[in-house]
Coordinates of C-alpha atoms in Angstrom, one line a residue:
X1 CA -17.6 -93.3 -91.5
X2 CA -17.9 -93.2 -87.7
X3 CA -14.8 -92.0 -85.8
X4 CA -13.0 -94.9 -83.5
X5 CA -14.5 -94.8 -80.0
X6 CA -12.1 -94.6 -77.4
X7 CA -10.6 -97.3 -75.1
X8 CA -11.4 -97.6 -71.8
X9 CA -7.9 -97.5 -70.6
X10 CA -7.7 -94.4 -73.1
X11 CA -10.2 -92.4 -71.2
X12 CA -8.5 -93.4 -67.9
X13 CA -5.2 -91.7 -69.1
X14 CA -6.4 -88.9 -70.4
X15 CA -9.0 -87.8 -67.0
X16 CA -7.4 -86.2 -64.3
X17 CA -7.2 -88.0 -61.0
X18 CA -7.7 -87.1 -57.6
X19 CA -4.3 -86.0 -56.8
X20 CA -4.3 -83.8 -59.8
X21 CA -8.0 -81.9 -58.4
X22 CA -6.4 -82.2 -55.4
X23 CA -3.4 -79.9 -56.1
X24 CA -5.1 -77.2 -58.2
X25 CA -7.5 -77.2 -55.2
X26 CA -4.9 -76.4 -52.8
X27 CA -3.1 -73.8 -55.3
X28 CA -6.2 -71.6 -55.9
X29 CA -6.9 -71.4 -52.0
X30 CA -3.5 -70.6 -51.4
X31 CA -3.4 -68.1 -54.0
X32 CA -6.8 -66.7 -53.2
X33 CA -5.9 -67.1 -49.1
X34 CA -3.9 -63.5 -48.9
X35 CA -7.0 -61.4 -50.6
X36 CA -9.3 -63.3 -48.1
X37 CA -7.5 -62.3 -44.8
X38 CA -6.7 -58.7 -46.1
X39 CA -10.2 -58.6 -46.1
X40 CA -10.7 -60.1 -43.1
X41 CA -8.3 -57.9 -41.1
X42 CA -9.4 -54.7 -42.9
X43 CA -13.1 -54.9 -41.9
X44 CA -12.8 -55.4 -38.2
X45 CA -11.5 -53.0 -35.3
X46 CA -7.5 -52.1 -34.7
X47 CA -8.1 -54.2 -31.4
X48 CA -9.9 -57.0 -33.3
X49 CA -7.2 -57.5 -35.5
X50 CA -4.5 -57.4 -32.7
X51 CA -6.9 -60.4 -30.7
X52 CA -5.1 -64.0 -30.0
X53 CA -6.5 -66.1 -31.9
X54 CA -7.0 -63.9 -34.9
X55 CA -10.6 -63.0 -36.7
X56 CA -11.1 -65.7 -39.3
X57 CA -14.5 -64.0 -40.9
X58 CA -14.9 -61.1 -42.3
X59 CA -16.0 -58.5 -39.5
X60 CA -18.7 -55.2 -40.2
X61 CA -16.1 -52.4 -40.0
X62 CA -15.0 -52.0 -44.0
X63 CA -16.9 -48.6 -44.5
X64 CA -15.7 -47.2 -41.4
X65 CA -12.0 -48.4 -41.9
X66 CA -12.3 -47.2 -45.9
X67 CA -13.6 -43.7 -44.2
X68 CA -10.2 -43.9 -42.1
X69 CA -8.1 -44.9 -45.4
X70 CA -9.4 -41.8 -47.1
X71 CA -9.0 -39.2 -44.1
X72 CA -5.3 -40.1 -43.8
X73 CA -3.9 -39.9 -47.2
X74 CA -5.1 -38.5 -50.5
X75 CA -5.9 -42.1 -51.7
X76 CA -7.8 -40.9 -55.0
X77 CA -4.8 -38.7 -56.4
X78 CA -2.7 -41.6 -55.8
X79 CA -4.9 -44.1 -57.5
X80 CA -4.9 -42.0 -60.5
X81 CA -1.5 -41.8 -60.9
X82 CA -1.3 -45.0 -60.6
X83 CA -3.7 -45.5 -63.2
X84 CA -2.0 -42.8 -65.6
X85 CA 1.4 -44.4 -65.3
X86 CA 0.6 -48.2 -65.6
X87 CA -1.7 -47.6 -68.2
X88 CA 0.8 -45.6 -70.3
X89 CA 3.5 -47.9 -69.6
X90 CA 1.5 -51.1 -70.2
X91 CA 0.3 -49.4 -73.5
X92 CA 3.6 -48.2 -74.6
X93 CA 5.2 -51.8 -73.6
X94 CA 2.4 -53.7 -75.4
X95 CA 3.3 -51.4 -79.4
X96 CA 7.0 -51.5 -78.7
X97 CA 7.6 -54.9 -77.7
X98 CA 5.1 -55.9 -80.9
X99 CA 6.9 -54.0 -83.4
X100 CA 10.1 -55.4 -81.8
X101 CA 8.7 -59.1 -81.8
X102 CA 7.5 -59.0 -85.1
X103 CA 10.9 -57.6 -86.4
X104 CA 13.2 -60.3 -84.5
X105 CA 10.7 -63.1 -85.3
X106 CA 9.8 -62.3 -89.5
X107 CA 12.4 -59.9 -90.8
X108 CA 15.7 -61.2 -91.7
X109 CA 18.5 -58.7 -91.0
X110 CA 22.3 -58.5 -90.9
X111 CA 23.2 -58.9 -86.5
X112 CA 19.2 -60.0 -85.4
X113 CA 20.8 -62.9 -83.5
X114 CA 23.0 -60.9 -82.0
X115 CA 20.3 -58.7 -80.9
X116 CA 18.2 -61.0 -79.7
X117 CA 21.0 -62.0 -78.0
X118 CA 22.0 -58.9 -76.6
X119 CA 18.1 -58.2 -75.7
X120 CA 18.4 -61.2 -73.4
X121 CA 21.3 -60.5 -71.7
X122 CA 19.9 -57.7 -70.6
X123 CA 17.0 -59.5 -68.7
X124 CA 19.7 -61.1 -66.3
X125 CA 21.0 -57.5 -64.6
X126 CA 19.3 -56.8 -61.4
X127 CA 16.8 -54.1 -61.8
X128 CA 18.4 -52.4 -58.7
X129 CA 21.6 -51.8 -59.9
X130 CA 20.0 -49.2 -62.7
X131 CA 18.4 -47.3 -59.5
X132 CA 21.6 -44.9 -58.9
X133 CA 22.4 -43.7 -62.7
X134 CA 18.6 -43.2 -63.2
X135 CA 17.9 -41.3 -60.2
X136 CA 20.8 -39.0 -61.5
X137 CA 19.2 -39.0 -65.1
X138 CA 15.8 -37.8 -63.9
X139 CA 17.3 -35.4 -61.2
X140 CA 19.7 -33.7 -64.3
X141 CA 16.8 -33.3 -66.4
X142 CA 14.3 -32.2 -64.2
X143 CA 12.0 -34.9 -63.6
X144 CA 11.9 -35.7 -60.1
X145 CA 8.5 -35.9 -58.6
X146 CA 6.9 -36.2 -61.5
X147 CA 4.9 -39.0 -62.9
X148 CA 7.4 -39.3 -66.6
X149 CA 10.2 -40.2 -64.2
X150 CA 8.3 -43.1 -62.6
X151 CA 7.1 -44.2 -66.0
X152 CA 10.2 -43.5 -68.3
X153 CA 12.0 -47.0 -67.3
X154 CA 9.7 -49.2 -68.3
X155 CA 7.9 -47.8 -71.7
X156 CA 10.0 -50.3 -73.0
X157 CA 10.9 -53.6 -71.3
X158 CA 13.1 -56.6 -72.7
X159 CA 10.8 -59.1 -71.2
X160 CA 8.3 -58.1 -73.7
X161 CA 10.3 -58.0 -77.0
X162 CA 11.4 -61.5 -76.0
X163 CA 7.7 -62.7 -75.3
X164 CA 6.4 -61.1 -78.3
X165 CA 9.3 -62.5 -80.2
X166 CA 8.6 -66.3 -79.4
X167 CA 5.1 -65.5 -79.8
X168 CA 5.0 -64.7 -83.5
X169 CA 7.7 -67.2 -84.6
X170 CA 4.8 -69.8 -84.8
X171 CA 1.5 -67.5 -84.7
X172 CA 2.1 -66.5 -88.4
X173 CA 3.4 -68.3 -91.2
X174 CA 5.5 -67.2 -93.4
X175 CA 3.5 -67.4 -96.5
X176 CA 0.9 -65.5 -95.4
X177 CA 3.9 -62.3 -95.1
X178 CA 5.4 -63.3 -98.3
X179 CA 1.6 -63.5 -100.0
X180 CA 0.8 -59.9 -98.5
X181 CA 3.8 -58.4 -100.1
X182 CA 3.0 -60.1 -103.2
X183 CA -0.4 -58.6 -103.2
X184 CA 1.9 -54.8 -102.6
X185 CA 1.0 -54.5 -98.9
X186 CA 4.0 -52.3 -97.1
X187 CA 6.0 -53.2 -94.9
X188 CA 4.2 -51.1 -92.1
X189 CA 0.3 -52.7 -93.6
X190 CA 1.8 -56.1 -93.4
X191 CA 2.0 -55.7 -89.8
X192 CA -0.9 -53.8 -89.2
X193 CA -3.1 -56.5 -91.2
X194 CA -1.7 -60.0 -90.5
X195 CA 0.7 -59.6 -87.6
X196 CA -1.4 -57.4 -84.7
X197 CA -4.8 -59.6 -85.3
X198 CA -2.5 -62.6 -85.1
X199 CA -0.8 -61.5 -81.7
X200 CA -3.9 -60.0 -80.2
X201 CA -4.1 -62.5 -77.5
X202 CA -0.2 -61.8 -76.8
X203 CA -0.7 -58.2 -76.5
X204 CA -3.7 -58.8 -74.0
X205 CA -1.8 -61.1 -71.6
X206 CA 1.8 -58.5 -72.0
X207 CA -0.5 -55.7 -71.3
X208 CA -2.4 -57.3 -68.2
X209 CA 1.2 -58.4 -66.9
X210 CA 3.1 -55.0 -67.9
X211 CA 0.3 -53.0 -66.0
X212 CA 0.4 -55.6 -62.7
X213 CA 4.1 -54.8 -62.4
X214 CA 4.1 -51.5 -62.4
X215 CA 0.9 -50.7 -60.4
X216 CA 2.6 -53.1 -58.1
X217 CA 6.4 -51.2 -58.3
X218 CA 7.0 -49.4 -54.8
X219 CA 11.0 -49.4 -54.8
X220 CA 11.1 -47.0 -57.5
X221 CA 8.4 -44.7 -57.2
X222 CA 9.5 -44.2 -53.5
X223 CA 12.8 -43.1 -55.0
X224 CA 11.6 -40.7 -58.0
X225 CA 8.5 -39.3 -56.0
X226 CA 8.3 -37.0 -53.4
X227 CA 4.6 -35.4 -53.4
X228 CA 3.2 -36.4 -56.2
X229 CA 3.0 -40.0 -54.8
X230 CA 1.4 -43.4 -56.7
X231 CA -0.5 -45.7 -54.8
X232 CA 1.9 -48.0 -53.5
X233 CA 4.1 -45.2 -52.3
X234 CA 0.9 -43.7 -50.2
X235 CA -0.5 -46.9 -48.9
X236 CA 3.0 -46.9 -47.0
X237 CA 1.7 -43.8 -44.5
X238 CA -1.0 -46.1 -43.2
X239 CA 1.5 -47.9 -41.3
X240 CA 3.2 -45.0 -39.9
X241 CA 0.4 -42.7 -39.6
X242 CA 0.2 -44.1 -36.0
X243 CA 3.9 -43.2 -35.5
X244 CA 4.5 -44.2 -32.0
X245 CA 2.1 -46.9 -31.3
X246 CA 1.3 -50.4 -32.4
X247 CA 0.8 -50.3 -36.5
X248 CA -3.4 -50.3 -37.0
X249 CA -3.2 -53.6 -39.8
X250 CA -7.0 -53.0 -39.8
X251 CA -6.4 -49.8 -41.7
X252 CA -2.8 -50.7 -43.7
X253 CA -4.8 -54.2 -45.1
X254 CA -8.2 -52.0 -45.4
X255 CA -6.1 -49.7 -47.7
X256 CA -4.3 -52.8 -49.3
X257 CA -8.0 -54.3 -50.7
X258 CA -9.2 -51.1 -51.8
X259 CA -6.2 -50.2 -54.1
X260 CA -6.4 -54.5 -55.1
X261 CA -9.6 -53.0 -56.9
X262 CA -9.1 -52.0 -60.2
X263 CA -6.3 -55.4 -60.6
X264 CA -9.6 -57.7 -59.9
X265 CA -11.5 -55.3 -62.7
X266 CA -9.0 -55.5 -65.3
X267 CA -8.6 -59.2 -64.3
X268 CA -12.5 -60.0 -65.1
X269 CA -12.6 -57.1 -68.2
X270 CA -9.9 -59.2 -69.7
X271 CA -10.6 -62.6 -69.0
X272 CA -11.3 -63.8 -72.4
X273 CA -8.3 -62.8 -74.0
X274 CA -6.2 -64.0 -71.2
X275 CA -7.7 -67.4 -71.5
X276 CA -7.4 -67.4 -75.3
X277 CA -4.3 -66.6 -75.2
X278 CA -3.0 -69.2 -73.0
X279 CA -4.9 -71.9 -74.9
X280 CA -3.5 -70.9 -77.4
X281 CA 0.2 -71.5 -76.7
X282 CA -0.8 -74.5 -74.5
X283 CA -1.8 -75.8 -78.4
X284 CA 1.1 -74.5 -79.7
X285 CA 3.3 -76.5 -77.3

């Protein structure tokens, strides 16, 4: 039996228009239209960049600017921090949050609304206002200027139990739990077995997100560090390493593509889950 062919009028609805090519278009050079300049900027001259109009291709100064970037602060240190703390975080985020989900989204227990509830709530108070009393925390116990300060607040994040939660409500069904426990699977197998393979392109897309935030973070960092900086903290000295005179953008925006680096790399190492992942609620919506 042949499947119906599709209506003409059908295949006009469902093709996007113009307008629609037209927008995206517009979006991914206006997303992509930061990186671009940076680049830009950072491989021409400090009088280049400061010319009327501005440089709009990339000049043949990068290696030279990247020498500069290196003599002025310890950039390698700082991008292994970097790496060590959102790494650790994003990791620690992505099992947490997981365990959380699956708990709040195929366990029934006495108060898990209220939880929930309570979990959310907590998404709503402004990260700065926790600043203060966790500065005091990390100074009483001994932490300051060390990397477990930086990455204490956020091995566990609300945004990700919530995320993890709505994930698994419809990524596994309940008779697939219910038929694991017949078979004698624990509690702890169940989740190993059915729920992590199920959320696997949840935890990719947490862990890509979770690790973007905090090798992003400078607010805190600049608070709980003092030598032992990350590399948002030590990109800042580029700007006033020429304390004084006119800021050199050709080195600060130099310095800002190199440590935008290893984001690109875990973008394209990723990509597949990320993609899947999305698809995959896009379905599911």
């Amino acid at each position: 039996m042949s499947l119906p062919r599709m209506s003409a009028r059908s295949r006009l609805v469902d093709r996007p228009g113009w307008v629609v090519y037209g927008l995206l278009a517009a979006f991914v050079v206006g997303s992509a239209l930061p990186l671009y300049w940076s680049f830009v900027i950072g491989s021409h001259t400090k009088a280049e960049a400061m010319e009327m109009p501005p440089p709009l291709v990339p000049g043949g100064h990068f290696l030279d600017n990247a020498r500069r970037v290196f003599d002025t602060i310890d950039f390698w240190q700082a991008m292994v921090n970097s790496i060590i703390v959102s790494t650790a975080c994003a990791a620690s985020v992505v099992l947490f949050a997981t365990l959380a989900g699956y708990s709040f989204a195929k366990l029934r227990f006495r108060g898990s609304n209220a939880l929930m509830g309570f979990v959310i709530l907590t998404m709503a108070v402004p990260t700065q206002l926790a600043i203060v009393p966790l500065f005091i925390i990390i100074t009483d116990y001994g932490l300051y200027d060390t990397l477990l300060a930086v990455a204490l607040p956020t091995l566990v994040t609300a945004f990700g139990v919530f995320f993890m939660r709505q994930y698994l409500l419809d990524a596994i069904p309940d008779e697939l739990i219910e038929a694991a426990r017949v078979d004698g699977a624990s509690m702890i197998r169940t989740f190993w077995t059915v729920a992590v393979p199920a959320a696997r392109p949840a935890m990719a897309i947490l862990f890509l997100f979770t690790f973007m935030t905090v090798w992003t973070d400078y607010m805190w960092p600049l608070v709980a560090l003092k030598d032992n900086q990350t590399l948002q903290v030590a990109l800042d000295e580029l700007a006033i390493s020429g304390q004084g005179q006119t800021t050199d953008y050709a080195l600060v925006l130099c310095g800002t593509g190199l440590a935008t680096i290893p984001l690109l790399v875990l973008f394209v190492l990723s990509g597949r889950q990320l993609v899947a992942g999305i698809m995959q609620g896009a379905v599911k919506g």
